[in-house]
Amino acid sequence: MQKILVTGATGGVGTRLRMLMKGLYPSIRWSDIRKPDDLAADEEFIVADLADLAAVKTIVAGVDGIVHLGGYSIEGPWEMILNANIVGCYNLFEAAYRAGVKRVVFASSNHALGFYPRSQRVGVNVTVRPDSRYGVSKAFGEALGALYADKHGLRVTCLRIGNVGDAPLDQRRLAIWLKPEDLVQLIRIGLEHRDIHFEIFYGASDNADVWWDNSNARRFGYKPTGKADDFRAQAMAAQAKLPPDPIGDRYQGGPFCSDEYDADRAG
Ligand code: 15L
């Protein structure tokens, strides 16, 4: 991998990656719908709206691999999700394939499976159970990745990311926390491992309260260094300040499940 493109570079995760991935590859191009305020003189950045295929063709030109973080990163109105995450993701894979890009690492999300109960351990071969329009868009992105891998030979890795941050923020995040450095490890496997065809990995660190079977990532050499348990006391203290959420607390997707929830009233 000589030249990498990272979309979504101005978002929370993208901003961390701009620091952590510095110097990892000979050349990294960053892109987002708006420029970050702290762009350094030696960083290549192209502003692009993912819903605009011509713009996406420009950002993928000449790159070997893509880390696709771009899009809307929480639940939102359908129009927003449709343009940024559905059309945007299609444009990204289609432009990548047409431009001869070799690999894509797609930032999927735990919300593609948010309606699995917390009591159930899930692996990578289960049916998706999205908890939101956002979660549906991530399931769509995974399906697109499989299509471009199987039909066109693009090497695709989908990372079902939990929550990236310095520490787990509450009880739910004790199970799904992903230390930023562990995310970089997963990205590097997707961009560099010889045997990648189409793979799904869970984006979680070495957490004691785990809901996911991440043996597929470990099979590719993933050795997470973060342990959510080291932050248990502070996460539980933060949890104690949150209002009760009977639906959210039952399912892996938490508040994404209780948001707009009215299934109990369906009769
Ligand atoms: C996600 O997919 C979101 O992008 C992030 O903002 C968090 O909400 C995270 O999931 C989470 O589940 O905590």
PDB file of C-alpha atoms and ligand atoms in Angstrom:
ATOM      1  CA  MET A   1       0.000   0.000   0.000  1.00  0.00           C
ATOM      2  CA  GLN A   2       1.650   3.150  -1.204  1.00  0.00           C
ATOM      3  CA  LYS A   3      -1.228   5.584  -1.193  1.00  0.00           C
ATOM      4  CA  ILE A   4      -4.250   5.447   1.106  1.00  0.00           C
ATOM      5  CA  LEU A   5      -7.462   7.467   1.135  1.00  0.00           C
ATOM      6  CA  VAL A   6      -9.316   7.996   4.405  1.00  0.00           C
ATOM      7  CA  THR A   7     -12.842   9.413   4.128  1.00  0.00           C
ATOM      8  CA  GLY A   8     -14.629  11.010   7.068  1.00  0.00           C
ATOM      9  CA  ALA A   9     -11.352  12.576   8.144  1.00  0.00           C
ATOM     10  CA  THR A  10     -12.933  15.513   9.960  1.00  0.00           C
ATOM     11  CA  GLY A  11     -15.153  13.383  12.238  1.00  0.00           C
ATOM     12  CA  GLY A  12     -14.247  12.191  15.730  1.00  0.00           C
ATOM     13  CA  VAL A  13     -12.695   8.904  14.640  1.00  0.00           C
ATOM     14  CA  GLY A  14     -11.082  10.443  11.546  1.00  0.00           C
ATOM     15  CA  THR A  15      -9.441  13.135  13.642  1.00  0.00           C
ATOM     16  CA  ARG A  16      -7.865  10.500  15.895  1.00  0.00           C
ATOM     17  CA  LEU A  17      -6.682   8.540  12.881  1.00  0.00           C
ATOM     18  CA  ARG A  18      -5.025  11.606  11.408  1.00  0.00           C
ATOM     19  CA  MET A  19      -2.707  11.544  14.423  1.00  0.00           C
ATOM     20  CA  LEU A  20      -2.343   7.778  14.838  1.00  0.00           C
ATOM     21  CA  MET A  21      -1.775   6.934  11.170  1.00  0.00           C
ATOM     22  CA  LYS A  22       0.786   9.648  10.497  1.00  0.00           C
ATOM     23  CA  GLY A  23       3.724   8.083   8.682  1.00  0.00           C
ATOM     24  CA  LEU A  24       2.170   4.580   8.525  1.00  0.00           C
ATOM     25  CA  TYR A  25       1.969   4.658   4.735  1.00  0.00           C
ATOM     26  CA  PRO A  26       4.099   6.573   2.231  1.00  0.00           C
ATOM     27  CA  SER A  27       1.145   8.781   1.295  1.00  0.00           C
ATOM     28  CA  ILE A  28      -2.253   9.371   2.905  1.00  0.00           C
ATOM     29  CA  ARG A  29      -5.019  11.463   1.362  1.00  0.00           C
ATOM     30  CA  TRP A  30      -7.703  12.663   3.747  1.00  0.00           C
ATOM     31  CA  SER A  31     -11.201  13.678   2.709  1.00  0.00           C
ATOM     32  CA  ASP A  32     -14.466  14.874   4.202  1.00  0.00           C
ATOM     33  CA  ILE A  33     -17.332  17.189   3.364  1.00  0.00           C
ATOM     34  CA  ARG A  34     -15.535  19.944   5.294  1.00  0.00           C
ATOM     35  CA  LYS A  35     -11.901  20.678   6.036  1.00  0.00           C
ATOM     36  CA  PRO A  36     -10.564  20.179   9.566  1.00  0.00           C
ATOM     37  CA  ASP A  37      -9.473  23.417  11.296  1.00  0.00           C
ATOM     38  CA  ASP A  38      -6.092  22.018  12.262  1.00  0.00           C
ATOM     39  CA  LEU A  39      -4.911  20.732   8.883  1.00  0.00           C
ATOM     40  CA  ALA A  40      -1.106  20.611   8.756  1.00  0.00           C
ATOM     41  CA  ALA A  41       0.807  21.843   5.714  1.00  0.00           C
ATOM     42  CA  ASP A  42       2.061  18.316   4.941  1.00  0.00           C
ATOM     43  CA  GLU A  43      -1.407  16.711   4.984  1.00  0.00           C
ATOM     44  CA  GLU A  44      -3.160  16.125   1.656  1.00  0.00           C
ATOM     45  CA  PHE A  45      -6.862  16.896   1.976  1.00  0.00           C
ATOM     46  CA  ILE A  46      -9.657  17.009  -0.605  1.00  0.00           C
ATOM     47  CA  VAL A  47     -13.141  18.263   0.232  1.00  0.00           C
ATOM     48  CA  ALA A  48     -15.787  15.943  -1.249  1.00  0.00           C
ATOM     49  CA  ASP A  49     -19.470  15.197  -0.821  1.00  0.00           C
ATOM     50  CA  LEU A  50     -19.858  11.411  -0.973  1.00  0.00           C
ATOM     51  CA  ALA A  51     -23.266  11.783  -2.617  1.00  0.00           C
ATOM     52  CA  ASP A  52     -21.540  13.364  -5.634  1.00  0.00           C
ATOM     53  CA  LEU A  53     -20.070  10.576  -7.779  1.00  0.00           C
ATOM     54  CA  ALA A  54     -17.809  12.936  -9.729  1.00  0.00           C
ATOM     55  CA  ALA A  55     -16.288  14.186  -6.467  1.00  0.00           C
ATOM     56  CA  VAL A  56     -15.814  10.632  -5.204  1.00  0.00           C
ATOM     57  CA  LYS A  57     -14.048   9.690  -8.444  1.00  0.00           C
ATOM     58  CA  THR A  58     -11.612  12.536  -7.786  1.00  0.00           C
ATOM     59  CA  ILE A  59     -10.723  11.436  -4.262  1.00  0.00           C
ATOM     60  CA  VAL A  60     -10.195   7.743  -5.132  1.00  0.00           C
ATOM     61  CA  ALA A  61      -7.977   8.437  -8.148  1.00  0.00           C
ATOM     62  CA  GLY A  62      -4.527   6.950  -7.741  1.00  0.00           C
ATOM     63  CA  VAL A  63      -4.990   5.284  -4.357  1.00  0.00           C
ATOM     64  CA  ASP A  64      -4.264   1.618  -3.518  1.00  0.00           C
ATOM     65  CA  GLY A  65      -6.463   1.335  -0.459  1.00  0.00           C
ATOM     66  CA  ILE A  66      -9.362   3.165   1.173  1.00  0.00           C
ATOM     67  CA  VAL A  67     -10.513   3.456   4.765  1.00  0.00           C
ATOM     68  CA  HIS A  68     -14.142   4.489   4.426  1.00  0.00           C
ATOM     69  CA  LEU A  69     -15.320   6.235   7.589  1.00  0.00           C
ATOM     70  CA  GLY A  70     -17.313   8.894   5.769  1.00  0.00           C
ATOM     71  CA  GLY A  71     -21.054   9.380   6.118  1.00  0.00           C
ATOM     72  CA  TYR A  72     -23.533  10.188   8.857  1.00  0.00           C
ATOM     73  CA  SER A  73     -22.361   8.525  12.070  1.00  0.00           C
ATOM     74  CA  ILE A  74     -25.542   8.405  14.154  1.00  0.00           C
ATOM     75  CA  GLU A  75     -29.275   8.000  13.580  1.00  0.00           C
ATOM     76  CA  GLY A  76     -30.719  10.725  11.374  1.00  0.00           C
ATOM     77  CA  PRO A  77     -33.569  11.594   9.033  1.00  0.00           C
ATOM     78  CA  TRP A  78     -33.929   9.276   6.051  1.00  0.00           C
ATOM     79  CA  GLU A  79     -32.807  11.886   3.497  1.00  0.00           C
ATOM     80  CA  MET A  80     -29.577  12.370   5.405  1.00  0.00           C
ATOM     81  CA  ILE A  81     -28.866   8.642   5.763  1.00  0.00           C
ATOM     82  CA  LEU A  82     -29.879   8.011   2.143  1.00  0.00           C
ATOM     83  CA  ASN A  83     -27.495  10.577   0.685  1.00  0.00           C
ATOM     84  CA  ALA A  84     -24.491  10.262   2.970  1.00  0.00           C
ATOM     85  CA  ASN A  85     -24.554   6.536   3.779  1.00  0.00           C
ATOM     86  CA  ILE A  86     -26.467   4.727   1.037  1.00  0.00           C
ATOM     87  CA  VAL A  87     -25.702   6.763  -2.092  1.00  0.00           C
ATOM     88  CA  GLY A  88     -22.341   7.806  -0.609  1.00  0.00           C
ATOM     89  CA  CYS A  89     -21.272   4.240   0.115  1.00  0.00           C
ATOM     90  CA  TYR A  90     -22.367   3.034  -3.321  1.00  0.00           C
ATOM     91  CA  ASN A  91     -20.405   5.852  -4.951  1.00  0.00           C
ATOM     92  CA  LEU A  92     -17.348   4.954  -2.915  1.00  0.00           C
ATOM     93  CA  PHE A  93     -17.328   1.247  -3.846  1.00  0.00           C
ATOM     94  CA  GLU A  94     -18.257   1.887  -7.472  1.00  0.00           C
ATOM     95  CA  ALA A  95     -15.602   4.586  -7.921  1.00  0.00           C
ATOM     96  CA  ALA A  96     -13.019   2.448  -6.119  1.00  0.00           C
ATOM     97  CA  TYR A  97     -13.699  -0.511  -8.393  1.00  0.00           C
ATOM     98  CA  ARG A  98     -13.628   1.620 -11.567  1.00  0.00           C
ATOM     99  CA  ALA A  99     -10.361   3.220 -10.487  1.00  0.00           C
ATOM    100  CA  GLY A 100      -8.682  -0.125  -9.789  1.00  0.00           C
ATOM    101  CA  VAL A 101      -8.354   0.384  -6.032  1.00  0.00           C
ATOM    102  CA  LYS A 102      -7.252  -2.886  -4.430  1.00  0.00           C
ATOM    103  CA  ARG A 103      -8.676  -2.724  -0.917  1.00  0.00           C
ATOM    104  CA  VAL A 104     -11.446  -1.069   1.059  1.00  0.00           C
ATOM    105  CA  VAL A 105     -11.817  -1.090   4.830  1.00  0.00           C
ATOM    106  CA  PHE A 106     -15.414  -0.135   5.562  1.00  0.00           C
ATOM    107  CA  ALA A 107     -16.368   1.345   8.926  1.00  0.00           C
ATOM    108  CA  SER A 108     -19.525  -0.607   9.690  1.00  0.00           C
ATOM    109  CA  SER A 109     -21.098  -0.386  13.111  1.00  0.00           C
ATOM    110  CA  ASN A 110     -22.445  -2.419  16.002  1.00  0.00           C
ATOM    111  CA  HIS A 111     -25.787  -0.810  15.104  1.00  0.00           C
ATOM    112  CA  ALA A 112     -26.118  -3.146  12.104  1.00  0.00           C
ATOM    113  CA  LEU A 113     -26.833  -5.763  14.815  1.00  0.00           C
ATOM    114  CA  GLY A 114     -28.173  -3.581  17.600  1.00  0.00           C
ATOM    115  CA  PHE A 115     -31.363  -5.574  18.174  1.00  0.00           C
ATOM    116  CA  TYR A 116     -29.526  -8.660  19.370  1.00  0.00           C
ATOM    117  CA  PRO A 117     -30.131  -8.998  23.103  1.00  0.00           C
ATOM    118  CA  ARG A 118     -27.171  -8.382  25.353  1.00  0.00           C
ATOM    119  CA  SER A 119     -27.562 -11.949  26.622  1.00  0.00           C
ATOM    120  CA  GLN A 120     -26.653 -13.353  23.191  1.00  0.00           C
ATOM    121  CA  ARG A 121     -23.105 -13.688  21.939  1.00  0.00           C
ATOM    122  CA  VAL A 122     -22.957 -13.068  18.191  1.00  0.00           C
ATOM    123  CA  GLY A 123     -20.329 -13.932  15.620  1.00  0.00           C
ATOM    124  CA  VAL A 124     -19.868 -12.777  12.053  1.00  0.00           C
ATOM    125  CA  ASN A 125     -22.237 -15.273  10.444  1.00  0.00           C
ATOM    126  CA  VAL A 126     -25.516 -14.080  11.896  1.00  0.00           C
ATOM    127  CA  THR A 127     -28.369 -12.210  10.225  1.00  0.00           C
ATOM    128  CA  VAL A 128     -28.128  -8.444  10.619  1.00  0.00           C
ATOM    129  CA  ARG A 129     -30.627  -6.920  13.083  1.00  0.00           C
ATOM    130  CA  PRO A 130     -30.283  -3.137  12.578  1.00  0.00           C
ATOM    131  CA  ASP A 131     -31.551  -0.846  15.314  1.00  0.00           C
ATOM    132  CA  SER A 132     -31.968   2.327  13.225  1.00  0.00           C
ATOM    133  CA  ARG A 133     -31.927   3.730   9.695  1.00  0.00           C
ATOM    134  CA  TYR A 134     -28.239   4.333  10.413  1.00  0.00           C
ATOM    135  CA  GLY A 135     -27.805   0.623  11.271  1.00  0.00           C
ATOM    136  CA  VAL A 136     -29.583  -0.349   8.057  1.00  0.00           C
ATOM    137  CA  SER A 137     -27.154   1.825   6.096  1.00  0.00           C
ATOM    138  CA  LYS A 138     -24.224  -0.022   7.700  1.00  0.00           C
ATOM    139  CA  ALA A 139     -25.764  -3.397   6.812  1.00  0.00           C
ATOM    140  CA  PHE A 140     -26.158  -2.058   3.260  1.00  0.00           C
ATOM    141  CA  GLY A 141     -22.479  -1.060   3.199  1.00  0.00           C
ATOM    142  CA  GLU A 142     -21.447  -4.553   4.306  1.00  0.00           C
ATOM    143  CA  ALA A 143     -23.614  -6.076   1.558  1.00  0.00           C
ATOM    144  CA  LEU A 144     -22.075  -3.745  -1.027  1.00  0.00           C
ATOM    145  CA  GLY A 145     -18.622  -4.736   0.186  1.00  0.00           C
ATOM    146  CA  ALA A 146     -19.471  -8.411  -0.297  1.00  0.00           C
ATOM    147  CA  LEU A 147     -20.767  -7.705  -3.817  1.00  0.00           C
ATOM    148  CA  TYR A 148     -17.649  -5.844  -4.911  1.00  0.00           C
ATOM    149  CA  ALA A 149     -15.422  -8.499  -3.348  1.00  0.00           C
ATOM    150  CA  ASP A 150     -17.220 -11.480  -4.846  1.00  0.00           C
ATOM    151  CA  LYS A 151     -18.015  -9.989  -8.251  1.00  0.00           C
ATOM    152  CA  HIS A 152     -15.023  -7.732  -8.864  1.00  0.00           C
ATOM    153  CA  GLY A 153     -12.259  -9.014  -6.609  1.00  0.00           C
ATOM    154  CA  LEU A 154     -11.947  -5.927  -4.436  1.00  0.00           C
ATOM    155  CA  ARG A 155     -10.496  -6.966  -1.067  1.00  0.00           C
ATOM    156  CA  VAL A 156     -12.951  -5.747   1.519  1.00  0.00           C
ATOM    157  CA  THR A 157     -12.885  -5.683   5.302  1.00  0.00           C
ATOM    158  CA  CYS A 158     -15.907  -4.516   7.294  1.00  0.00           C
ATOM    159  CA  LEU A 159     -15.234  -3.357  10.837  1.00  0.00           C
ATOM    160  CA  ARG A 160     -18.330  -3.508  13.045  1.00  0.00           C
ATOM    161  CA  ILE A 161     -17.095  -0.754  15.285  1.00  0.00           C
ATOM    162  CA  GLY A 162     -18.310  -0.497  18.866  1.00  0.00           C
ATOM    163  CA  ASN A 163     -17.380   2.835  20.395  1.00  0.00           C
ATOM    164  CA  VAL A 164     -14.000   4.486  19.820  1.00  0.00           C
ATOM    165  CA  GLY A 165     -12.713   6.685  22.615  1.00  0.00           C
ATOM    166  CA  ASP A 166     -10.142   7.148  25.342  1.00  0.00           C
ATOM    167  CA  ALA A 167     -12.252   5.089  27.741  1.00  0.00           C
ATOM    168  CA  PRO A 168     -15.642   3.322  27.886  1.00  0.00           C
ATOM    169  CA  LEU A 169     -18.316   5.918  28.634  1.00  0.00           C
ATOM    170  CA  ASP A 170     -20.949   3.774  30.385  1.00  0.00           C
ATOM    171  CA  GLN A 171     -21.942   0.163  31.087  1.00  0.00           C
ATOM    172  CA  ARG A 172     -22.835  -0.604  27.474  1.00  0.00           C
ATOM    173  CA  ARG A 173     -19.510   0.725  26.275  1.00  0.00           C
ATOM    174  CA  LEU A 174     -17.716  -1.635  28.714  1.00  0.00           C
ATOM    175  CA  ALA A 175     -18.730  -4.360  26.239  1.00  0.00           C
ATOM    176  CA  ILE A 176     -18.118  -2.498  22.972  1.00  0.00           C
ATOM    177  CA  TRP A 177     -15.242  -0.117  23.695  1.00  0.00           C
ATOM    178  CA  LEU A 178     -12.518   0.116  21.037  1.00  0.00           C
ATOM    179  CA  LYS A 179      -9.215   1.700  21.966  1.00  0.00           C
ATOM    180  CA  PRO A 180      -8.109   3.929  19.047  1.00  0.00           C
ATOM    181  CA  GLU A 181      -4.806   2.073  18.683  1.00  0.00           C
ATOM    182  CA  ASP A 182      -6.725  -1.204  18.350  1.00  0.00           C
ATOM    183  CA  LEU A 183      -8.766   0.343  15.549  1.00  0.00           C
ATOM    184  CA  VAL A 184      -5.519   1.157  13.755  1.00  0.00           C
ATOM    185  CA  GLN A 185      -4.461  -2.474  14.171  1.00  0.00           C
ATOM    186  CA  LEU A 186      -7.711  -3.674  12.548  1.00  0.00           C
ATOM    187  CA  ILE A 187      -7.377  -1.172   9.701  1.00  0.00           C
ATOM    188  CA  ARG A 188      -3.848  -2.337   9.022  1.00  0.00           C
ATOM    189  CA  ILE A 189      -4.973  -5.968   8.839  1.00  0.00           C
ATOM    190  CA  GLY A 190      -7.634  -4.935   6.308  1.00  0.00           C
ATOM    191  CA  LEU A 191      -5.172  -2.956   4.208  1.00  0.00           C
ATOM    192  CA  GLU A 192      -2.210  -5.308   4.420  1.00  0.00           C
ATOM    193  CA  HIS A 193      -3.054  -8.922   5.227  1.00  0.00           C
ATOM    194  CA  ARG A 194      -2.365 -11.201   2.281  1.00  0.00           C
ATOM    195  CA  ASP A 195      -5.447 -13.398   2.763  1.00  0.00           C
ATOM    196  CA  ILE A 196      -8.203 -10.793   2.872  1.00  0.00           C
ATOM    197  CA  HIS A 197     -11.039 -11.399   0.405  1.00  0.00           C
ATOM    198  CA  PHE A 198     -14.203 -10.306   2.246  1.00  0.00           C
ATOM    199  CA  GLU A 199     -13.960 -10.281   6.019  1.00  0.00           C
ATOM    200  CA  ILE A 200     -16.004  -8.974   8.918  1.00  0.00           C
ATOM    201  CA  PHE A 201     -14.291  -8.077  12.190  1.00  0.00           C
ATOM    202  CA  TYR A 202     -15.759  -6.652  15.366  1.00  0.00           C
ATOM    203  CA  GLY A 203     -14.232  -3.350  16.343  1.00  0.00           C
ATOM    204  CA  ALA A 204     -13.842  -4.035  20.050  1.00  0.00           C
ATOM    205  CA  SER A 205     -10.861  -4.187  22.373  1.00  0.00           C
ATOM    206  CA  ASP A 206     -10.099  -6.999  24.807  1.00  0.00           C
ATOM    207  CA  ASN A 207     -13.173  -6.311  26.941  1.00  0.00           C
ATOM    208  CA  ALA A 208     -14.292  -8.629  29.743  1.00  0.00           C
ATOM    209  CA  ASP A 209     -18.017  -7.937  29.133  1.00  0.00           C
ATOM    210  CA  VAL A 210     -17.912  -9.027  25.522  1.00  0.00           C
ATOM    211  CA  TRP A 211     -21.037  -9.706  23.391  1.00  0.00           C
ATOM    212  CA  TRP A 212     -19.215 -10.591  20.205  1.00  0.00           C
ATOM    213  CA  ASP A 213     -17.163 -13.527  19.041  1.00  0.00           C
ATOM    214  CA  ASN A 214     -14.199 -11.820  17.403  1.00  0.00           C
ATOM    215  CA  SER A 215     -12.254 -14.974  16.612  1.00  0.00           C
ATOM    216  CA  ASN A 216     -12.249 -14.030  12.918  1.00  0.00           C
ATOM    217  CA  ALA A 217     -10.198 -10.908  13.647  1.00  0.00           C
ATOM    218  CA  ARG A 218      -7.870 -12.873  15.919  1.00  0.00           C
ATOM    219  CA  ARG A 219      -7.414 -15.446  13.148  1.00  0.00           C
ATOM    220  CA  PHE A 220      -5.901 -12.595  11.102  1.00  0.00           C
ATOM    221  CA  GLY A 221      -3.547 -11.647  13.928  1.00  0.00           C
ATOM    222  CA  TYR A 222      -5.584  -9.046  15.824  1.00  0.00           C
ATOM    223  CA  LYS A 223      -4.199  -8.633  19.356  1.00  0.00           C
ATOM    224  CA  PRO A 224      -6.190  -5.906  21.102  1.00  0.00           C
ATOM    225  CA  THR A 225      -4.336  -3.997  23.792  1.00  0.00           C
ATOM    226  CA  GLY A 226      -7.229  -2.096  25.390  1.00  0.00           C
ATOM    227  CA  LYS A 227      -9.186  -3.577  28.301  1.00  0.00           C
ATOM    228  CA  ALA A 228     -12.437  -1.835  29.144  1.00  0.00           C
ATOM    229  CA  ASP A 229     -12.337  -3.437  32.576  1.00  0.00           C
ATOM    230  CA  ASP A 230      -9.498  -1.083  33.562  1.00  0.00           C
ATOM    231  CA  PHE A 231     -12.111   1.708  33.476  1.00  0.00           C
ATOM    232  CA  ARG A 232     -15.011  -0.170  35.089  1.00  0.00           C
ATOM    233  CA  ALA A 233     -15.448   2.090  38.112  1.00  0.00           C
ATOM    234  CA  GLN A 234     -15.651   5.298  36.084  1.00  0.00           C
ATOM    235  CA  ALA A 235     -17.944   3.750  33.462  1.00  0.00           C
ATOM    236  CA  MET A 236     -20.336   2.479  36.137  1.00  0.00           C
ATOM    237  CA  ALA A 237     -20.289   5.866  37.883  1.00  0.00           C
ATOM    238  CA  ALA A 238     -21.293   7.499  34.577  1.00  0.00           C
ATOM    239  CA  GLN A 239     -23.958   4.815  34.076  1.00  0.00           C
ATOM    240  CA  ALA A 240     -25.491   5.586  37.466  1.00  0.00           C
ATOM    241  CA  LYS A 241     -26.214   9.143  36.271  1.00  0.00           C
ATOM    242  CA  LEU A 242     -28.149   7.981  33.186  1.00  0.00           C
ATOM    243  CA  PRO A 243     -31.945   7.679  33.235  1.00  0.00           C
ATOM    244  CA  PRO A 244     -33.325   4.109  33.093  1.00  0.00           C
ATOM    245  CA  ASP A 245     -33.863   2.815  29.557  1.00  0.00           C
ATOM    246  CA  PRO A 246     -35.740  -0.532  29.777  1.00  0.00           C
ATOM    247  CA  ILE A 247     -35.603  -1.205  26.022  1.00  0.00           C
ATOM    248  CA  GLY A 248     -32.125   0.146  25.398  1.00  0.00           C
ATOM    249  CA  ASP A 249     -30.710  -1.748  28.359  1.00  0.00           C
ATOM    250  CA  ARG A 250     -32.030  -5.045  26.985  1.00  0.00           C
ATOM    251  CA  TYR A 251     -30.373  -4.786  23.572  1.00  0.00           C
ATOM    252  CA  GLN A 252     -26.814  -4.365  22.332  1.00  0.00           C
ATOM    253  CA  GLY A 253     -27.614  -1.159  20.443  1.00  0.00           C
ATOM    254  CA  GLY A 254     -28.739   0.619  23.627  1.00  0.00           C
ATOM    255  CA  PRO A 255     -30.414   3.992  23.006  1.00  0.00           C
ATOM    256  CA  PHE A 256     -30.472   3.418  19.245  1.00  0.00           C
ATOM    257  CA  CYS A 257     -33.004   0.633  20.019  1.00  0.00           C
ATOM    258  CA  SER A 258     -35.254   2.638  22.326  1.00  0.00           C
ATOM    259  CA  ASP A 259     -35.247   5.690  20.040  1.00  0.00           C
ATOM    260  CA  GLU A 260     -38.594   5.734  18.126  1.00  0.00           C
ATOM    261  CA  TYR A 261     -39.422   2.310  19.638  1.00  0.00           C
ATOM    262  CA  ASP A 262     -43.132   1.461  19.703  1.00  0.00           C
ATOM    263  CA  ALA A 263     -43.201  -2.281  19.064  1.00  0.00           C
ATOM    264  CA  ASP A 264     -44.894  -2.981  22.386  1.00  0.00           C
ATOM    265  CA  ARG A 265     -47.861  -0.939  21.216  1.00  0.00           C
ATOM    266  CA  ALA A 266     -48.247  -2.834  17.931  1.00  0.00           C
ATOM    267  CA  GLY A 267     -50.728  -5.311  19.502  1.00  0.00           C
TER     268      GLY A 267
HETATM  269  C1  15L B   1     -21.754   4.272  16.360  1.00  0.00           C
HETATM  270  O1  15L B   1     -21.850   3.591  15.350  1.00  0.00           O
HETATM  271  C2  15L B   1     -21.651   5.742  16.275  1.00  0.00           C
HETATM  272  O2  15L B   1     -20.972   6.170  15.132  1.00  0.00           O
HETATM  273  C3  15L B   1     -21.045   6.341  17.511  1.00  0.00           C
HETATM  274  O3  15L B   1     -21.322   7.710  17.482  1.00  0.00           O
HETATM  275  C4  15L B   1     -21.579   5.721  18.786  1.00  0.00           C
HETATM  276  O4  15L B   1     -22.942   6.022  18.923  1.00  0.00           O
HETATM  277  C5  15L B   1     -21.375   4.220  18.739  1.00  0.00           C
HETATM  278  O5  15L B   1     -21.921   3.680  17.570  1.00  0.00           O
HETATM  279  C6  15L B   1     -21.973   3.505  19.954  1.00  0.00           C
HETATM  280  O6  15L B   1     -22.728   2.544  19.767  1.00  0.00           O
HETATM  281  O7  15L B   1     -21.645   3.859  21.069  1.00  0.00           O
END
